[in-house]
CSV table of C-alpha atoms in Angstrom, one decimal:
chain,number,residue,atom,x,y,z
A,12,UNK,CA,23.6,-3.6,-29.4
A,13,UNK,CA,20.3,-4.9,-30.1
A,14,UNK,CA,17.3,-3.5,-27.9
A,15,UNK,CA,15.4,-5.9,-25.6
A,16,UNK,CA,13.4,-6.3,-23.1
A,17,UNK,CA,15.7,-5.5,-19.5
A,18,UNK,CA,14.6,-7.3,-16.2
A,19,UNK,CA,15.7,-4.3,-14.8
A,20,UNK,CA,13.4,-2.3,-16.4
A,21,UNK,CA,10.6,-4.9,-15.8
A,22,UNK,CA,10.5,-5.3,-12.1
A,23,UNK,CA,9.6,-1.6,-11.1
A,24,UNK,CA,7.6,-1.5,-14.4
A,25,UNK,CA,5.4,-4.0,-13.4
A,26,UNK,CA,5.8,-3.3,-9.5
A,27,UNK,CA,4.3,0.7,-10.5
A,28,UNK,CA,1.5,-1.2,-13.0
A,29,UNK,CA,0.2,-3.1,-10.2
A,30,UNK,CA,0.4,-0.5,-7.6
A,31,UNK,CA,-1.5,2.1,-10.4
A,32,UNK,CA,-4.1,-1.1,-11.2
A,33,UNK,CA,-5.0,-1.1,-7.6
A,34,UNK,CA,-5.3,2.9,-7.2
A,35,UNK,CA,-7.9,2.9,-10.3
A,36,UNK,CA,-10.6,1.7,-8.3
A,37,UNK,CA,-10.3,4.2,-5.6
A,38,UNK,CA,-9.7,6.6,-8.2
A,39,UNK,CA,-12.7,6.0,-10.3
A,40,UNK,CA,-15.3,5.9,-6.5
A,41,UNK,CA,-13.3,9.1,-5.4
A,42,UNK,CA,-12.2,10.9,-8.9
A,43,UNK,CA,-13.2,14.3,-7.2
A,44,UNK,CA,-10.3,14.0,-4.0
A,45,UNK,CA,-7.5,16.3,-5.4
A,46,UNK,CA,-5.1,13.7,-3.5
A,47,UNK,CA,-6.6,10.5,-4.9
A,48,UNK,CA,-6.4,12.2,-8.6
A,49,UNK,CA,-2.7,13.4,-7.8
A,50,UNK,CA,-1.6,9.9,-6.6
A,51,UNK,CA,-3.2,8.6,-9.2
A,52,UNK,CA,-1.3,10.9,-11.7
A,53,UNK,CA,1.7,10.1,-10.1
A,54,UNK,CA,1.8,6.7,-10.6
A,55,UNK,CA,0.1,6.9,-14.3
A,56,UNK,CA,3.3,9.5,-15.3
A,57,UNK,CA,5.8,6.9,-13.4
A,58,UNK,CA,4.6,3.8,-15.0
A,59,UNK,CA,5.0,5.8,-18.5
A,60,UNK,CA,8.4,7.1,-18.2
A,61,UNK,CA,9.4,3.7,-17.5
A,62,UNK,CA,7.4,2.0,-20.3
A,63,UNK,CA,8.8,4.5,-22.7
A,64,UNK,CA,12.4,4.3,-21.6
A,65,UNK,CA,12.6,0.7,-21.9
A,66,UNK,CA,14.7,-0.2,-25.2
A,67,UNK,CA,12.7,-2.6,-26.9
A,68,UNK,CA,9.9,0.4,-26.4
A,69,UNK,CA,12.2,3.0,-27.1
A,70,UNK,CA,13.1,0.6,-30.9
A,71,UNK,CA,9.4,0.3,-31.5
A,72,UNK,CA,8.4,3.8,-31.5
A,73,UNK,CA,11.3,4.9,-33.8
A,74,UNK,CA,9.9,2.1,-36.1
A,75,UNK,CA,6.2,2.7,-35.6
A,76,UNK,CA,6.1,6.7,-36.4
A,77,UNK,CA,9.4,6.6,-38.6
A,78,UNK,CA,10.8,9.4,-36.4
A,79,UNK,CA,14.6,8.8,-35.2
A,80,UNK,CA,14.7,9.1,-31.1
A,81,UNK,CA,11.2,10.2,-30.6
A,82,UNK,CA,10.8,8.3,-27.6
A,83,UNK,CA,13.4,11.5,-25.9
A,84,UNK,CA,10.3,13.9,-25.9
A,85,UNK,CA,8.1,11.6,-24.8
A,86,UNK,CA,9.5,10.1,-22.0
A,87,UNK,CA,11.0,13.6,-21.0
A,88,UNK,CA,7.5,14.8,-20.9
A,89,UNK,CA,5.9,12.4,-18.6
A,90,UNK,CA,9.5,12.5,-16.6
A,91,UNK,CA,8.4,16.7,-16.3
A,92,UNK,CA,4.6,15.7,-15.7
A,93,UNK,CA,5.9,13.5,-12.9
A,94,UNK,CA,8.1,15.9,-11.4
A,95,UNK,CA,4.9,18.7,-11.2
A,96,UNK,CA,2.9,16.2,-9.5
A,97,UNK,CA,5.4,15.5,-7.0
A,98,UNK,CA,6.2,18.9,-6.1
A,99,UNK,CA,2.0,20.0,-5.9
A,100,UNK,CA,1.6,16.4,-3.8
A,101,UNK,CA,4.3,17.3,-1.5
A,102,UNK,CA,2.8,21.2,-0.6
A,103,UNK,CA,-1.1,19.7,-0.2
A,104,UNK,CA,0.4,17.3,2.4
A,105,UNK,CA,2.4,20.2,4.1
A,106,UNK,CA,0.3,23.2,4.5
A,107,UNK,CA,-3.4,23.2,4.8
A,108,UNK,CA,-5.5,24.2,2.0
A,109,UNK,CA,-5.4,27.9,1.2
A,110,UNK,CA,-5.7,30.8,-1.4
A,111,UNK,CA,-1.7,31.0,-1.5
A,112,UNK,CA,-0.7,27.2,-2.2
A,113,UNK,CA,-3.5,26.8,-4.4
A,114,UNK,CA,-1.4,29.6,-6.7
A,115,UNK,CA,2.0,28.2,-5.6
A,116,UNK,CA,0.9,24.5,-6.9
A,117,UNK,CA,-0.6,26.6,-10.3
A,118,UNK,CA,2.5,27.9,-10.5
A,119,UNK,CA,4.4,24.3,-10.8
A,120,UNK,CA,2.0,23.2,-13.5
A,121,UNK,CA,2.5,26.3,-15.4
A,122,UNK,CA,6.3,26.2,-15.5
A,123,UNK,CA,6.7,22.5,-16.1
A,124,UNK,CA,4.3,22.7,-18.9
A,125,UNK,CA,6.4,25.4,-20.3
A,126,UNK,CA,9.3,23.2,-20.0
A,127,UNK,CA,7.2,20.1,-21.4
A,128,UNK,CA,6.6,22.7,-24.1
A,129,UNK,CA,10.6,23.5,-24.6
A,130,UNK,CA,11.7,20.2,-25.0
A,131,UNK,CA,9.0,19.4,-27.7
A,132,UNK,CA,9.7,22.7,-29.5
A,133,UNK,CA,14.2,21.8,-29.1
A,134,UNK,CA,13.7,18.0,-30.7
A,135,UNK,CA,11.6,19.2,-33.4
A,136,UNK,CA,14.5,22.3,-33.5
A,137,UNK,CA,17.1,19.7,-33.4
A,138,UNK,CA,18.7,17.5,-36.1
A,139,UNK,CA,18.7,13.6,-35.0
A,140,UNK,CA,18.5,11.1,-37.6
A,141,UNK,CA,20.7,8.7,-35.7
A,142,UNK,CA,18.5,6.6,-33.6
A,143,UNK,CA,20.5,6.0,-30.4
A,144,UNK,CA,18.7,3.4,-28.0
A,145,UNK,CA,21.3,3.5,-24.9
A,146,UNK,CA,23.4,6.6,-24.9
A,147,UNK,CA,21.3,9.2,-26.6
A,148,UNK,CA,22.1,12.3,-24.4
A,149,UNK,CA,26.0,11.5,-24.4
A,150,UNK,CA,25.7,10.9,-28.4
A,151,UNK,CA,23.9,14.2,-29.1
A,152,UNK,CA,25.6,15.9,-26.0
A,153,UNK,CA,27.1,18.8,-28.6
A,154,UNK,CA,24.4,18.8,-31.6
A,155,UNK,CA,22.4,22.2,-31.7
A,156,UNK,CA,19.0,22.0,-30.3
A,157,UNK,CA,19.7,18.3,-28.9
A,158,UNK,CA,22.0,19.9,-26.4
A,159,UNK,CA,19.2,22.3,-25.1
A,160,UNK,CA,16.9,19.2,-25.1
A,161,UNK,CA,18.5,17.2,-23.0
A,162,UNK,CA,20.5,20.2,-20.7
A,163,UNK,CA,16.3,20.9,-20.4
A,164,UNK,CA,15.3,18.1,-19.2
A,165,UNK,CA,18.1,17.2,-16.9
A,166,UNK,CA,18.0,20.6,-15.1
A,167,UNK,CA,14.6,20.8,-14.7
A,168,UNK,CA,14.3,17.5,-12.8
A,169,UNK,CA,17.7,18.2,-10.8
A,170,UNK,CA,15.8,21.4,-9.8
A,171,UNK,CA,13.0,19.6,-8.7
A,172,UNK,CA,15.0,16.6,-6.8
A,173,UNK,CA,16.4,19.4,-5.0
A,174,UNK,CA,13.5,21.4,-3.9
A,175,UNK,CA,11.8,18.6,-3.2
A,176,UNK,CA,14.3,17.1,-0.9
A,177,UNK,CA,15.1,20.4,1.1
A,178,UNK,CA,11.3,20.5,1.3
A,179,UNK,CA,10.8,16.6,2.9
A,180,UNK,CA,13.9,17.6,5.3
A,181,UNK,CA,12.3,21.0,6.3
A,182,UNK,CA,9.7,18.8,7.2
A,183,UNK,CA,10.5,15.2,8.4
A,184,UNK,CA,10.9,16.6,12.0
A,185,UNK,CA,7.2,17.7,12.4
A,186,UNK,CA,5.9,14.9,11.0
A,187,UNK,CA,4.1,12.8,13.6
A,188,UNK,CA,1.7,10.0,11.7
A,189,UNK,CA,4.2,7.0,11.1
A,190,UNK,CA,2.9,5.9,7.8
A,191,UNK,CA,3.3,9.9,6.7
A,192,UNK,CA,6.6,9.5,8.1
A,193,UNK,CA,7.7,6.3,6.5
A,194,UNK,CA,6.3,7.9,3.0
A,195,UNK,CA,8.4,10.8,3.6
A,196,UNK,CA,12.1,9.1,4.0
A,197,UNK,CA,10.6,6.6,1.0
A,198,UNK,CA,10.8,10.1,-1.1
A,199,UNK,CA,13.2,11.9,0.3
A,200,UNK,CA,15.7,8.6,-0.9
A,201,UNK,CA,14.1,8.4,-3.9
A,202,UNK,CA,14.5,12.2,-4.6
A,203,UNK,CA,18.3,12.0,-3.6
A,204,UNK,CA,18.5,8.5,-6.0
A,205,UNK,CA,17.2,11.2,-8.8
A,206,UNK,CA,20.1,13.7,-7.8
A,207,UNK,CA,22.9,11.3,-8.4
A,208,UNK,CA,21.0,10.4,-11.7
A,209,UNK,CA,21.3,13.9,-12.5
A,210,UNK,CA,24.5,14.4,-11.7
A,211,UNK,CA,25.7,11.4,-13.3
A,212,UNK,CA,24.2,12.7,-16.4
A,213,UNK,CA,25.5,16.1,-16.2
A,214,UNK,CA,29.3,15.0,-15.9
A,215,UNK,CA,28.9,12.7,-18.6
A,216,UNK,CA,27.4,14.8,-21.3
A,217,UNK,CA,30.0,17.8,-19.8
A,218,UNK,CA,32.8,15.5,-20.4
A,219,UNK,CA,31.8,15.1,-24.7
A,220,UNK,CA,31.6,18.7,-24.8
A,221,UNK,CA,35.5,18.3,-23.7
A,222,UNK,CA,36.3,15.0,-25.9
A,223,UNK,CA,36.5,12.7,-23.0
A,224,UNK,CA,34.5,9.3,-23.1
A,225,UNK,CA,32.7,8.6,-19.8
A,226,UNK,CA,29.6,7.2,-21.6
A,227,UNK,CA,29.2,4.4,-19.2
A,228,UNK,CA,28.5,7.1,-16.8
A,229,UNK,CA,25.4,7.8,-18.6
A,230,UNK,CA,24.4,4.5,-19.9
A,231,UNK,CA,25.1,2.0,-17.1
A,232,UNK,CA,25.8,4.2,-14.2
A,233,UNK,CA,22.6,6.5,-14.2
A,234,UNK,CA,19.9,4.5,-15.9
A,235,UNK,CA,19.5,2.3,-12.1
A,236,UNK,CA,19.4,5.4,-10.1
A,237,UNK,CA,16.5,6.8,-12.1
A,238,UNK,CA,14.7,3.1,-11.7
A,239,UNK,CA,15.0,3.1,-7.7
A,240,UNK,CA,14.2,6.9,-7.7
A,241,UNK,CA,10.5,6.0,-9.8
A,242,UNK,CA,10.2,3.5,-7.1
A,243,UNK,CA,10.8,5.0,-3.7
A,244,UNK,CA,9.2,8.3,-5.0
A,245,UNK,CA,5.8,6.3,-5.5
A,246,UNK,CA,6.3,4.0,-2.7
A,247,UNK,CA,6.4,7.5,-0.7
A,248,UNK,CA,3.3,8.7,-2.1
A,249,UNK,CA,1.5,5.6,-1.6
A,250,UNK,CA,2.5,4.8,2.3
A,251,UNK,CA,0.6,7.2,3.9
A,252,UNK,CA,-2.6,6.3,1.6
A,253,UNK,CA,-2.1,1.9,1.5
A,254,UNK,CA,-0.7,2.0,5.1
A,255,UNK,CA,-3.4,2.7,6.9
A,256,UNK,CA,-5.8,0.1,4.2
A,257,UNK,CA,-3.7,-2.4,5.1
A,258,UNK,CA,-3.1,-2.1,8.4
A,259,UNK,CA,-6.8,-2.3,9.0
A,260,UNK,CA,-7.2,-5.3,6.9
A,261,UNK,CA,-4.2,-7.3,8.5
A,262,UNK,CA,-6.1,-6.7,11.5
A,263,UNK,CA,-9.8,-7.2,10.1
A,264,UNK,CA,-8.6,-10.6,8.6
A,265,UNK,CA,-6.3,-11.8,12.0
A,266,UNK,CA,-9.7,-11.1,13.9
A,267,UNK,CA,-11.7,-12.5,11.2
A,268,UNK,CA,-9.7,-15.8,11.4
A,269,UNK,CA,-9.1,-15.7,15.1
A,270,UNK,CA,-13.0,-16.3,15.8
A,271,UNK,CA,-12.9,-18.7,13.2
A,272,UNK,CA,-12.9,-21.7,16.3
A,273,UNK,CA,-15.3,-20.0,17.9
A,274,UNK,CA,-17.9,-19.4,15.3
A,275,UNK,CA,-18.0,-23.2,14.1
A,276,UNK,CA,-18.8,-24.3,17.4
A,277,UNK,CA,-22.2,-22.0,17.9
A,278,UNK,CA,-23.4,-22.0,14.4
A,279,UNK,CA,-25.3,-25.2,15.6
A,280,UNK,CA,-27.4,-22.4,17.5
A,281,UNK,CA,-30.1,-21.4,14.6
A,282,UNK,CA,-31.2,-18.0,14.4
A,283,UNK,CA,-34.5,-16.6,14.4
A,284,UNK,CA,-34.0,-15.0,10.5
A,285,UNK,CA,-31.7,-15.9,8.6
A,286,UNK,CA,-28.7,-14.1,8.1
A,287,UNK,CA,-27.8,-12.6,4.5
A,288,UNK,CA,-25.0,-14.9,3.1
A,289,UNK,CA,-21.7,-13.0,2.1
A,290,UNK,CA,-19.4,-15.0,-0.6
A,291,UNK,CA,-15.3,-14.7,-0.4
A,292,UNK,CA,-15.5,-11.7,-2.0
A,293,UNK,CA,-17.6,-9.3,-0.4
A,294,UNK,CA,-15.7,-6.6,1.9
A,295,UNK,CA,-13.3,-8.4,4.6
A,296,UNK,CA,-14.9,-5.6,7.3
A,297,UNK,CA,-18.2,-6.4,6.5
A,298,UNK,CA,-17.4,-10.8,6.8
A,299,UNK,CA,-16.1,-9.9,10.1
A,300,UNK,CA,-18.7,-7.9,11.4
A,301,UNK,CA,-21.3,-10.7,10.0
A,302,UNK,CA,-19.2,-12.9,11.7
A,303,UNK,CA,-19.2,-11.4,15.0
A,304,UNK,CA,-22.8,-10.7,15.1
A,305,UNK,CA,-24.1,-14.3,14.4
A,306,UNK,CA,-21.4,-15.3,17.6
A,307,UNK,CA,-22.9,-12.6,19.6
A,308,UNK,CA,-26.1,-13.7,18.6
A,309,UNK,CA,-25.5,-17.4,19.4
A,310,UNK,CA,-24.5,-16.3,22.5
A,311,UNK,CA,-27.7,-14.4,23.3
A,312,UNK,CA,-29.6,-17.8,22.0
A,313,UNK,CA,-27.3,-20.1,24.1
A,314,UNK,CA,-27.8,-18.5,27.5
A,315,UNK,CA,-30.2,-20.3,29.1
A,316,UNK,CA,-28.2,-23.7,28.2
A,317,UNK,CA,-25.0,-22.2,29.9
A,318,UNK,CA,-23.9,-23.3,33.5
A,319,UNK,CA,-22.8,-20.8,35.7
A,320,UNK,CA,-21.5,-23.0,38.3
A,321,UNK,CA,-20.0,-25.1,35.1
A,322,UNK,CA,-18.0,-21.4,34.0
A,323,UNK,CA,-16.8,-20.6,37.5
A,324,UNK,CA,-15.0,-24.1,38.4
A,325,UNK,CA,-13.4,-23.7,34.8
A,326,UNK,CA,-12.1,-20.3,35.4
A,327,UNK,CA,-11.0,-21.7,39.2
A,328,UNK,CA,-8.9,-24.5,37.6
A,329,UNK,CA,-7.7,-22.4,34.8
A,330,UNK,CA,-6.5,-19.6,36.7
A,331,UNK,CA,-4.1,-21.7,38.9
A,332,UNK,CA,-2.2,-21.6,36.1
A,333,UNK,CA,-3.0,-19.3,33.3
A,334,UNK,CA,-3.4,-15.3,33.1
A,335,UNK,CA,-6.9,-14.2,33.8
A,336,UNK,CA,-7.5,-13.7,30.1
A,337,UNK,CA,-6.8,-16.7,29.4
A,338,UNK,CA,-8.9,-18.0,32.4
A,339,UNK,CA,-11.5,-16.7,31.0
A,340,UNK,CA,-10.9,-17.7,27.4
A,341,UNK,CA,-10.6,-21.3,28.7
A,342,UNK,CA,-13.7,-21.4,30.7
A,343,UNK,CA,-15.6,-19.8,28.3
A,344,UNK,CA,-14.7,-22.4,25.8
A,345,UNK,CA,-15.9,-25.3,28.0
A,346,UNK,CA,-19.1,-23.6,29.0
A,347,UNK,CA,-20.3,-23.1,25.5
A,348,UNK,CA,-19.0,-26.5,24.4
A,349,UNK,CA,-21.6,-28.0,27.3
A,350,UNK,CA,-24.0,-25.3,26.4
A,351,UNK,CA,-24.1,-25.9,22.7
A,352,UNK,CA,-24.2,-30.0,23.6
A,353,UNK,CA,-27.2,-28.8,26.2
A,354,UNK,CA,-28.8,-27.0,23.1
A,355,UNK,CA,-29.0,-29.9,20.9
A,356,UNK,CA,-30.6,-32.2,23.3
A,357,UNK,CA,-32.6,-29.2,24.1
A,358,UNK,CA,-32.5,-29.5,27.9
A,359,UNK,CA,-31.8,-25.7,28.9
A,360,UNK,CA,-29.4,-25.5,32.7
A,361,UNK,CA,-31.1,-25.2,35.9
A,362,UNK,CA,-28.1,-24.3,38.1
A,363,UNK,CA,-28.3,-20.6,38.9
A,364,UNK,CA,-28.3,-17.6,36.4
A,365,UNK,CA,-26.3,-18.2,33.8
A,366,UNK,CA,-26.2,-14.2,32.9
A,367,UNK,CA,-22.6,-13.2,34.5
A,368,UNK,CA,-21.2,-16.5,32.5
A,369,UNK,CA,-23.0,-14.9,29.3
A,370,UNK,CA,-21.7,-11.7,30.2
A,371,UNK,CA,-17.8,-12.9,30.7
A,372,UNK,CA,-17.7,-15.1,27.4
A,373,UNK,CA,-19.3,-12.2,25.4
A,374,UNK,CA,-16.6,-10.2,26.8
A,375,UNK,CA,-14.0,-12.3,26.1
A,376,UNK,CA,-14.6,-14.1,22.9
A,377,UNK,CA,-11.2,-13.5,21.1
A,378,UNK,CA,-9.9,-15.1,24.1
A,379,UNK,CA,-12.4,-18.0,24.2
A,380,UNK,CA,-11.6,-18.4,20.2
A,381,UNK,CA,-7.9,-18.6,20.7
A,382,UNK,CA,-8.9,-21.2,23.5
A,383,UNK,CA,-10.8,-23.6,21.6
A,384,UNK,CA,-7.8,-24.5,19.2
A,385,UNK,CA,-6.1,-25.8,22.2
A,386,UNK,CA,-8.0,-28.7,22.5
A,387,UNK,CA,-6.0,-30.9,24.5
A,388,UNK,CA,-6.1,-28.2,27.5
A,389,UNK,CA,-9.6,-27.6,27.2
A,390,UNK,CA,-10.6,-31.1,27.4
A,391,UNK,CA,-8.2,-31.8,30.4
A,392,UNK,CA,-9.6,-29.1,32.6
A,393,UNK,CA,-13.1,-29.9,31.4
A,394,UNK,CA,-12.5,-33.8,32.9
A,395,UNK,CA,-11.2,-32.2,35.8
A,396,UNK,CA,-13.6,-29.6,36.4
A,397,UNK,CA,-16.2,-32.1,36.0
A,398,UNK,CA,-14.9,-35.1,38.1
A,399,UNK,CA,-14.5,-32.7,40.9
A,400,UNK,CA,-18.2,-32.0,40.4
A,401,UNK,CA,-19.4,-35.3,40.4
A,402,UNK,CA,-16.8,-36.2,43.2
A,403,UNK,CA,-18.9,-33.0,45.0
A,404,UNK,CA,-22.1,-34.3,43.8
A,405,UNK,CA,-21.8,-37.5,45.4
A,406,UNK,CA,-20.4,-36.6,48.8
């Protein structure tokens, strides 16, 4: 069989890539955050295993070092360098710093570089010369050396799967924070994906030591659990971290485009300097606080032009049928539309104080905002409001 390039081995390639591509700046403003570096890690050692374990990958390195099967140690030893950082990431979210974790995440280092060190020192022990693309651990499941490379590498990350998943259960039920908690079911069914890899593994290669063929175990059955497990595991470790970021910008950019309405219709009102101008890309938090400042500022500006008495028959009409929110959101909305036409022909109201109305709309501009999209309604009860006036006026 010819090796090529697998969608199935492209999706959560490319899906980890992107994920590490977005990590590197944080990484590179924060490289001094033990948890940033660790994530960071994670994903890097992910990404690799899957890179190396594709076949067309797994075909070139054999060709470019001339070295039958090399790819086995390497992608064994990011597999090992992955499983350390999950284990260390999993203890700093659990217990608070502390003389005793810091020695108990040494420890993990130290023994998974010894086994990083084992499975180096069993290939170069072993003899290979076979390259095998697909079914190299059921192939070399008996050959001296090869067997206690890939026994080594299978253990050690059942070993981890395990610990790792009695760990997340020991913990799920005192985890409050829902993005922790969504991270924390994201690894514990990756981990448990990695256990049936394992296992899968394990009674494949025990079966050639017995002269039964269950190959396919190992070469169709396992290779998709160890893709999902790469997955969940680093969607776990990402949750808790990108949850939160996006949470805030989902809400930054709904906020940002909700006063959108309400922001075209004062920018008539000119400032007294003029504001810094922020392109697309400058930070969504800082657009929308630009944002609301220049409509809080047009506000201020657009005070004297506002009509109290204009506001409260608004708010009158609007509430006969509409929530007060919206009341106010709808009256708002006609009172700055009259204000803003009372500010270009620069004749300032004379009826009353126009401060409460200033003080209502500033209150409620999301609600004025969502108002002035529903033209229709607001020019309805503004021809209402105002023919009851006039009607008033003239009696």
């Amino acid at each position: 069989m010819s090796p090529h390039f697998h969608v199935p081995y492209l999706l959560p390639t490319v899906l980890l890539a992107i994920a590490l591509a977005f990590k590197a700046p944080t990484f590179f403003r924060a490289w001094r955050d033990p948890d940033v570096r660790a994530t960071t890690l994670l994903l890097t050692w992910a990404t690799a295993v899957l890179i190396v374990i594709t076949p067309i990958n797994i075909h070139r390195l054999n060709v470019l070092t001339g070295v039958p099967n090399i790819a086995a140690p390497w992608a064994y030893s990011f597999l090992t360098a992955f499983n350390a950082t999950g284990l260390t990431m999993i203890i700093r979210w659990r217990e608070a710093p502390s003389e005793g974790r810091r020695r108990r995440m040494i420890r993990i280092y130290w023994i998974y570089a010894a086994i990083g060190v084992g499975l180096w020192a069993t290939f170069l022990l072993a003899h290979a010369p076979e390259p095998r693309i697909y079914d190299l651990d059921t192939y070399y499941a008996g050959t001296p050396w090869m067997r206690e490379h890939i026994l080594l590498y299978v253990l050690a990350h059942m070993v981890s799967s395990l610990v790792a998943t009695y760990m997340l259960w020991r913990w799920l039920p005192e985890v409050t924070n829902r993005w922790l908690k969504t991270g924390v079911i994201f690894l514990q069914l990756g981990f448990a994906s990695g256990l049936v890899f394992d296992v899968t593994k394990l009674i494949a290669v025990g079966a050639r030591w017995f002269g039964v063929d269950l190959d396919l175990l190992s070469t169709k059955a396992a290779p998709p659990f160890a893709l999902v497990e790469a997955i969940l595991v680093a969607l776990g470790f990402i949750a808790p971290q990108a949850g939160p970021v996006l949470q805030r910008w989902s809400r930054d950019q709904r906020d940002y485009w909700r006063l959108r309405s309400l922001w075209r219709v004062v920018r008539v009102v000119k400032p007294a300097a003029v504001a810094a101008r922020l392109g697309f890309w400058a930070p969504l938090d800082l657009r929308l606080m630009q944002r609301q400042q220049r409509i809080h500022d047009a506000l201020r500006l657009l005070a004297p032009y506002l009509d109290q008495g204009l506001y409260r028959h608004a708010y009158e009409a609007a509430a006969a049928a509409h929530g007060a929110d919206e009341a106010h959101g709808i009256a708002g909305a006609i009172a700055i539309e009259a204000a803003t036409d009372a500010y270009r022909n620069a004749t300032p109201t004379s009826s009353g104080q126009p401060q409460q109305a200033a003080t209502d709309i500033a209150d409620h501009i999301d609600a004025v905002s969502r108002a002035l999209y529903r033209a229709r309604l607001i020019g309805s009860i503004r021809q209402q409001v105002t023919s009851t006036e006039s009607v008033t006026a003239h009696a």
